[in-house]
mmCIF file of N, CA and C in Angstrom:
data_model
loop_
_atom_site.group_PDB
_atom_site.id
_atom_site.type_symbol
_atom_site.label_atom_id
_atom_site.label_comp_id
_atom_site.label_asym_id
_atom_site.label_seq_id
_atom_site.Cartn_x
_atom_site.Cartn_y
_atom_site.Cartn_z
ATOM 1 N N MET A 1 -24.827 -17.158 10.115
ATOM 2 C CA MET A 1 -25.296 -17.856 11.363
ATOM 3 C C MET A 1 -24.617 -17.150 12.312
ATOM 4 N N ARG A 2 -24.888 -17.314 13.551
ATOM 5 C CA ARG A 2 -23.834 -16.595 14.791
ATOM 6 C C ARG A 2 -24.094 -17.714 15.655
ATOM 7 N N THR A 3 -22.508 -17.434 15.985
ATOM 8 C CA THR A 3 -22.760 -18.725 17.589
ATOM 9 C C THR A 3 -21.955 -18.163 18.424
ATOM 10 N N GLY A 4 -22.204 -16.998 19.108
ATOM 11 C CA GLY A 4 -21.906 -16.521 19.429
ATOM 12 C C GLY A 4 -20.554 -16.458 20.831
ATOM 13 N N ASN A 5 -19.789 -17.022 19.333
ATOM 14 C CA ASN A 5 -18.124 -16.698 20.083
ATOM 15 C C ASN A 5 -17.524 -15.847 19.037
ATOM 16 N N GLU A 6 -17.982 -14.985 18.304
ATOM 17 C CA GLU A 6 -17.470 -13.742 17.811
ATOM 18 C C GLU A 6 -16.705 -13.569 17.698
ATOM 19 N N PRO A 7 -16.755 -12.940 19.508
ATOM 20 C CA PRO A 7 -15.233 -11.709 19.817
ATOM 21 C C PRO A 7 -14.138 -12.203 19.501
ATOM 22 N N SER A 8 -14.418 -14.129 20.086
ATOM 23 C CA SER A 8 -12.821 -14.888 20.350
ATOM 24 C C SER A 8 -12.346 -15.441 18.950
ATOM 25 N N THR A 9 -13.083 -15.249 18.135
ATOM 26 C CA THR A 9 -12.481 -15.814 16.706
ATOM 27 C C THR A 9 -12.411 -14.804 15.703
ATOM 28 N N ALA A 10 -12.739 -13.254 16.252
ATOM 29 C CA ALA A 10 -12.211 -12.268 15.248
ATOM 30 C C ALA A 10 -11.163 -12.088 14.624
ATOM 31 N N ARG A 11 -11.152 -11.394 13.315
ATOM 32 C CA ARG A 11 -10.062 -11.286 12.654
ATOM 33 C C ARG A 11 -9.488 -10.123 12.987
ATOM 34 N N SER A 12 -8.109 -10.100 12.816
ATOM 35 C CA SER A 12 -7.945 -8.559 12.573
ATOM 36 C C SER A 12 -7.343 -8.059 10.894
ATOM 37 N N PRO A 13 -7.664 -7.356 10.369
ATOM 38 C CA PRO A 13 -6.783 -6.728 8.948
ATOM 39 C C PRO A 13 -5.467 -6.617 8.940
ATOM 40 N N LEU A 14 -5.072 -7.311 9.783
ATOM 41 C CA LEU A 14 -3.146 -7.254 9.877
ATOM 42 C C LEU A 14 -2.546 -6.834 8.634
ATOM 43 N N ARG A 15 -2.963 -7.089 7.654
ATOM 44 C CA ARG A 15 -2.050 -6.288 6.580
ATOM 45 C C ARG A 15 -2.516 -5.091 6.244
ATOM 46 N N MET A 16 -4.174 -4.532 6.079
ATOM 47 C CA MET A 16 -4.230 -3.786 6.088
ATOM 48 C C MET A 16 -3.707 -2.739 7.093
ATOM 49 N N ARG A 17 -3.576 -3.070 8.265
ATOM 50 C CA ARG A 17 -2.793 -1.736 9.240
ATOM 51 C C ARG A 17 -1.258 -2.347 8.803
ATOM 52 N N LEU A 18 -0.852 -3.093 8.348
ATOM 53 C CA LEU A 18 0.964 -2.406 8.288
ATOM 54 C C LEU A 18 0.882 -1.731 7.291
ATOM 55 N N TRP A 19 -0.249 -1.852 5.900
ATOM 56 C CA TRP A 19 0.041 -0.679 5.041
ATOM 57 C C TRP A 19 -0.250 0.530 5.499
ATOM 58 N N LEU A 20 -1.391 0.600 6.196
ATOM 59 C CA LEU A 20 -1.676 2.376 6.865
ATOM 60 C C LEU A 20 -0.804 2.740 7.697
ATOM 61 N N SER A 21 -0.176 1.886 8.676
ATOM 62 C CA SER A 21 1.148 2.238 9.515
ATOM 63 C C SER A 21 1.851 3.037 8.741
ATOM 64 N N LEU A 22 2.448 2.017 7.984
ATOM 65 C CA LEU A 22 3.654 2.535 6.487
ATOM 66 C C LEU A 22 3.160 3.687 6.160
ATOM 67 N N TRP A 23 2.074 3.908 5.877
ATOM 68 C CA TRP A 23 2.164 5.309 5.116
ATOM 69 C C TRP A 23 1.565 6.044 6.191
ATOM 70 N N GLY A 24 1.028 6.455 7.336
ATOM 71 C CA GLY A 24 1.221 7.235 8.328
ATOM 72 C C GLY A 24 2.285 7.933 9.008
ATOM 73 N N MET A 25 3.500 6.273 8.997
ATOM 74 C CA MET A 25 4.433 6.664 9.584
ATOM 75 C C MET A 25 5.486 7.511 8.305
ATOM 76 N N ILE A 26 5.589 7.227 6.820
ATOM 77 C CA ILE A 26 5.551 8.389 5.793
ATOM 78 C C ILE A 26 5.703 9.983 6.501
ATOM 79 N N TRP A 27 4.068 10.055 6.054
ATOM 80 C CA TRP A 27 3.538 11.536 6.300
ATOM 81 C C TRP A 27 4.003 12.058 7.783
ATOM 82 N N ALA A 28 4.130 11.148 8.855
ATOM 83 C CA ALA A 28 4.283 11.655 9.685
ATOM 84 C C ALA A 28 5.892 12.292 10.093
ATOM 85 N N ALA A 29 6.645 11.442 9.188
ATOM 86 C CA ALA A 29 8.111 12.106 9.147
ATOM 87 C C ALA A 29 8.296 13.113 8.418
ATOM 88 N N LEU A 30 7.553 12.946 7.167
ATOM 89 C CA LEU A 30 7.861 14.144 6.114
ATOM 90 C C LEU A 30 7.018 15.508 6.752
ATOM 91 N N GLY A 31 5.869 15.314 7.635
ATOM 92 C CA GLY A 31 5.690 16.448 8.235
ATOM 93 C C GLY A 31 6.584 17.008 9.287
ATOM 94 N N LEU A 32 6.903 16.200 10.155
ATOM 95 C CA LEU A 32 7.871 16.433 10.896
ATOM 96 C C LEU A 32 9.045 17.299 10.917
ATOM 97 N N ALA A 33 9.711 16.572 9.503
ATOM 98 C CA ALA A 33 10.595 17.752 9.232
ATOM 99 C C ALA A 33 10.390 18.732 8.566
ATOM 100 N N ALA A 34 9.132 18.704 8.151
ATOM 101 C CA ALA A 34 8.779 19.867 7.233
ATOM 102 C C ALA A 34 8.374 21.206 8.624
ATOM 103 N N PHE A 35 7.836 21.013 9.459
ATOM 104 C CA PHE A 35 7.726 21.355 10.494
ATOM 105 C C PHE A 35 8.952 21.959 11.336
ATOM 106 N N VAL A 36 9.994 20.904 11.158
ATOM 107 C CA VAL A 36 11.000 21.224 12.219
ATOM 108 C C VAL A 36 12.197 22.312 11.283
ATOM 109 N N ALA A 37 12.155 22.259 10.244
ATOM 110 C CA ALA A 37 12.305 23.132 8.987
ATOM 111 C C ALA A 37 11.688 24.535 9.290
ATOM 112 N N THR A 38 10.730 24.653 9.402
ATOM 113 C CA THR A 38 10.172 25.619 9.515
ATOM 114 C C THR A 38 9.721 26.671 10.693
ATOM 115 N N GLY A 39 10.496 25.670 11.529
ATOM 116 C CA GLY A 39 10.288 26.304 12.796
ATOM 117 C C GLY A 39 8.961 26.207 13.764
ATOM 118 N N ARG A 40 8.197 25.678 12.947
ATOM 119 C CA ARG A 40 6.276 25.536 13.794
ATOM 120 C C ARG A 40 6.721 24.487 15.125
ATOM 121 N N VAL A 41 6.965 24.739 16.303
ATOM 122 C CA VAL A 41 7.301 23.592 17.212
ATOM 123 C C VAL A 41 6.152 22.850 17.513
ATOM 124 N N GLY A 42 4.992 23.827 17.547
ATOM 125 C CA GLY A 42 3.386 22.678 17.973
ATOM 126 C C GLY A 42 3.312 21.808 16.863
ATOM 127 N N TRP A 43 3.739 22.026 15.555
ATOM 128 C CA TRP A 43 2.498 21.079 14.778
ATOM 129 C C TRP A 43 4.122 20.060 14.401
ATOM 130 N N ALA A 44 5.084 20.116 14.790
ATOM 131 C CA ALA A 44 6.409 19.485 15.115
ATOM 132 C C ALA A 44 6.189 18.430 15.768
ATOM 133 N N THR A 45 6.319 18.579 17.248
ATOM 134 C CA THR A 45 5.232 17.945 18.458
ATOM 135 C C THR A 45 4.233 17.498 17.956
ATOM 136 N N ALA A 46 3.416 17.574 17.282
ATOM 137 C CA ALA A 46 2.586 16.859 16.572
ATOM 138 C C ALA A 46 3.041 15.858 16.018
ATOM 139 N N CYS A 47 3.240 15.702 15.104
ATOM 140 C CA CYS A 47 4.138 15.076 14.011
ATOM 141 C C CYS A 47 5.094 13.772 14.319
ATOM 142 N N GLY A 48 5.293 14.748 15.503
ATOM 143 C CA GLY A 48 6.588 13.728 16.312
ATOM 144 C C GLY A 48 5.622 12.487 16.932
ATOM 145 N N VAL A 49 4.531 12.637 17.940
ATOM 146 C CA VAL A 49 3.731 12.167 18.574
ATOM 147 C C VAL A 49 3.389 10.947 17.704
ATOM 148 N N LEU A 50 2.530 11.629 17.013
ATOM 149 C CA LEU A 50 2.264 10.535 15.762
ATOM 150 C C LEU A 50 2.951 9.572 14.926
ATOM 151 N N LEU A 51 4.010 9.854 14.911
ATOM 152 C CA LEU A 51 5.202 9.235 14.378
ATOM 153 C C LEU A 51 5.499 7.830 15.195
ATOM 154 N N VAL A 52 5.536 8.565 16.898
ATOM 155 C CA VAL A 52 5.796 7.115 17.574
ATOM 156 C C VAL A 52 4.665 6.710 17.793
ATOM 157 N N VAL A 53 3.114 6.629 17.330
ATOM 158 C CA VAL A 53 2.263 6.326 17.666
ATOM 159 C C VAL A 53 1.927 5.123 16.557
ATOM 160 N N THR A 54 2.392 5.996 15.329
ATOM 161 C CA THR A 54 2.440 4.691 14.229
ATOM 162 C C THR A 54 3.343 3.869 14.142
ATOM 163 N N VAL A 55 4.748 4.141 14.822
ATOM 164 C CA VAL A 55 5.967 3.429 14.666
ATOM 165 C C VAL A 55 5.036 1.907 15.613
ATOM 166 N N THR A 56 5.038 2.426 17.121
ATOM 167 C CA THR A 56 4.081 1.358 17.917
ATOM 168 C C THR A 56 3.432 0.282 17.262
ATOM 169 N N ASP A 57 2.453 0.682 16.425
ATOM 170 C CA ASP A 57 1.520 0.379 15.969
ATOM 171 C C ASP A 57 2.396 -1.030 14.850
ATOM 172 N N LEU A 58 3.089 -0.155 14.361
ATOM 173 C CA LEU A 58 3.439 -0.892 13.011
ATOM 174 C C LEU A 58 4.324 -2.096 13.681
ATOM 175 N N CYS A 59 5.318 -2.255 14.597
ATOM 176 C CA CYS A 59 5.751 -2.991 15.626
ATOM 177 C C CYS A 59 5.035 -4.231 16.052
ATOM 178 N N PHE A 60 3.793 -3.459 16.505
ATOM 179 C CA PHE A 60 2.865 -4.862 16.954
ATOM 180 C C PHE A 60 1.819 -5.675 15.935
ATOM 181 N N VAL A 61 1.808 -4.984 14.942
ATOM 182 C CA VAL A 61 1.665 -5.659 13.673
ATOM 183 C C VAL A 61 2.452 -6.370 12.970
ATOM 184 N N VAL A 62 3.761 -6.273 12.694
ATOM 185 C CA VAL A 62 4.857 -7.027 12.517
ATOM 186 C C VAL A 62 4.824 -8.355 13.339
ATOM 187 N N ARG A 63 4.831 -8.227 14.936
ATOM 188 C CA ARG A 63 4.790 -9.063 15.681
ATOM 189 C C ARG A 63 3.802 -9.929 15.633
ATOM 190 N N HIS A 64 2.245 -9.725 15.190
ATOM 191 C CA HIS A 64 1.230 -10.428 15.592
ATOM 192 C C HIS A 64 1.760 -11.140 14.222
ATOM 193 N N LEU A 65 1.820 -10.506 12.982
ATOM 194 C CA LEU A 65 2.146 -11.288 12.072
ATOM 195 C C LEU A 65 2.793 -12.487 11.816
ATOM 196 N N ARG A 66 4.178 -11.991 12.653
ATOM 197 C CA ARG A 66 5.248 -13.166 12.550
ATOM 198 C C ARG A 66 4.834 -14.439 13.617
ATOM 199 N N GLN A 67 3.916 -14.013 14.736
ATOM 200 C CA GLN A 67 3.162 -15.404 15.002
ATOM 201 C C GLN A 67 2.561 -16.219 14.643
ATOM 202 N N GLY A 68 2.189 -15.979 13.295
ATOM 203 C CA GLY A 68 1.348 -17.062 12.393
ATOM 204 C C GLY A 68 0.170 -17.007 12.865
ATOM 205 N N PRO A 69 -0.776 -18.466 12.721
ATOM 206 C CA PRO A 69 -2.049 -18.366 12.623
ATOM 207 C C PRO A 69 -2.913 -18.147 13.936
ATOM 208 N N ARG A 70 -1.871 -17.991 14.905
ATOM 209 C CA ARG A 70 -2.742 -17.446 16.303
ATOM 210 C C ARG A 70 -3.408 -16.537 15.860
ATOM 211 N N TYR A 71 -2.944 -15.194 15.352
ATOM 212 C CA TYR A 71 -3.356 -13.969 15.570
ATOM 213 C C TYR A 71 -3.907 -13.728 13.964
ATOM 214 N N GLN A 72 -3.289 -14.410 12.855
ATOM 215 C CA GLN A 72 -4.187 -13.857 11.440
ATOM 216 C C GLN A 72 -4.237 -15.801 11.212
ATOM 217 N N PRO A 73 -5.183 -16.027 11.016
ATOM 218 C CA PRO A 73 -5.516 -17.178 10.493
ATOM 219 C C PRO A 73 -5.290 -17.226 8.862
ATOM 220 N N GLY A 74 -5.305 -18.268 8.203
ATOM 221 C CA GLY A 74 -5.372 -18.200 6.468
ATOM 222 C C GLY A 74 -6.773 -18.220 6.290
ATOM 223 N N ARG A 75 -6.821 -18.020 5.005
ATOM 224 C CA ARG A 75 -8.174 -18.549 4.247
ATOM 225 C C ARG A 75 -9.100 -19.690 4.122
ATOM 226 N N ASP A 76 -8.667 -20.467 4.773
ATOM 227 C CA ASP A 76 -8.654 -21.879 4.630
ATOM 228 C C ASP A 76 -9.720 -21.959 6.394
ATOM 229 N N VAL A 77 -9.033 -21.463 7.330
ATOM 230 C CA VAL A 77 -9.396 -21.367 8.450
ATOM 231 C C VAL A 77 -10.583 -20.726 8.410
ATOM 232 N N PRO A 78 -11.773 -21.248 8.866
ATOM 233 C CA PRO A 78 -13.027 -20.654 9.463
ATOM 234 C C PRO A 78 -13.069 -19.856 10.336
ATOM 235 N N PRO A 79 -14.157 -18.522 10.343
ATOM 236 C CA PRO A 79 -13.789 -17.571 11.040
ATOM 237 C C PRO A 79 -14.861 -18.109 13.189
ATOM 238 N N TYR A 80 -15.468 -19.062 12.559
ATOM 239 C CA TYR A 80 -16.220 -19.725 13.640
ATOM 240 C C TYR A 80 -16.463 -21.213 13.644
ATOM 241 N N GLU A 81 -16.908 -21.606 14.512
ATOM 242 C CA GLU A 81 -16.848 -23.069 14.904
ATOM 243 C C GLU A 81 -17.981 -23.176 13.673
ATOM 244 N N PRO A 82 -17.960 -24.409 12.595
ATOM 245 C CA PRO A 82 -19.006 -24.534 11.907
ATOM 246 C C PRO A 82 -20.554 -25.366 12.593
ATOM 247 N N ASP A 83 -21.601 -25.199 12.089
ATOM 248 C CA ASP A 83 -22.727 -25.786 12.385
ATOM 249 C C ASP A 83 -22.473 -27.103 12.525
ATOM 250 N N ARG A 84 -22.453 -27.808 13.678
ATOM 251 C CA ARG A 84 -22.265 -29.558 13.508
ATOM 252 C C ARG A 84 -23.956 -29.795 13.565
ATOM 253 N N GLY A 85 -24.884 -29.372 12.914
ATOM 254 C CA GLY A 85 -26.732 -29.836 12.684
ATOM 255 C C GLY A 85 -27.148 -29.669 13.901
ATOM 256 N N GLY A 86 -26.535 -29.302 15.135
ATOM 257 C CA GLY A 86 -27.455 -29.417 16.173
ATOM 258 C C GLY A 86 -28.193 -28.701 16.772
ATOM 259 N N ARG A 87 -29.420 -28.643 17.566
ATOM 260 C CA ARG A 87 -30.560 -27.324 17.619
ATOM 261 C C ARG A 87 -29.857 -26.281 17.818
ATOM 262 N N ALA A 88 -30.249 -25.045 17.535
ATOM 263 C CA ALA A 88 -30.889 -23.967 17.612
ATOM 264 C C ALA A 88 -30.644 -23.693 18.941
ATOM 265 N N ARG A 89 -29.940 -22.250 19.603
ATOM 266 C CA ARG A 89 -29.725 -22.213 20.900
ATOM 267 C C ARG A 89 -31.105 -21.146 21.485
ATOM 268 N N TYR A 90 -30.776 -20.484 20.404
ATOM 269 C CA TYR A 90 -31.971 -19.127 20.461
ATOM 270 C C TYR A 90 -33.243 -19.773 19.715
ATOM 271 N N ARG A 91 -34.697 -19.123 20.186
ATOM 272 C CA ARG A 91 -35.355 -19.216 19.430
ATOM 273 C C ARG A 91 -36.357 -18.159 19.316
ATOM 274 N N ARG A 92 -36.606 -17.816 18.651
ATOM 275 C CA ARG A 92 -38.007 -16.063 18.647
ATOM 276 C C ARG A 92 -38.996 -16.607 18.976
#
C-alpha cells in the first residue's frame, strides 16, 4: 500500500553503508600505499581521493547511527503510517 509519504519515511541501509565504507577505505588505503611505493602518482592521487570520500561517508554513517531512531528506526517501527481504514485517496 502506498500512502504518498514514502520519501519522508524512507530508510537508509546504514549498517550496509558502514561495512561498504570500511571495505572501500581498506582497499583505497592499500591502493594508495601500493601506488606510492611504485611511483605511480596519478593512480595514487585517485586512490587518495577515493580514501577521502570513503572516510567522509564513514563519518556521516557513524553520526547517523549514533543519532538513533530518527535516522535508523528499529525493526518495530513501520516505514509508513499504517492504514486507518479510511477511504482510498486515489481511484482508478
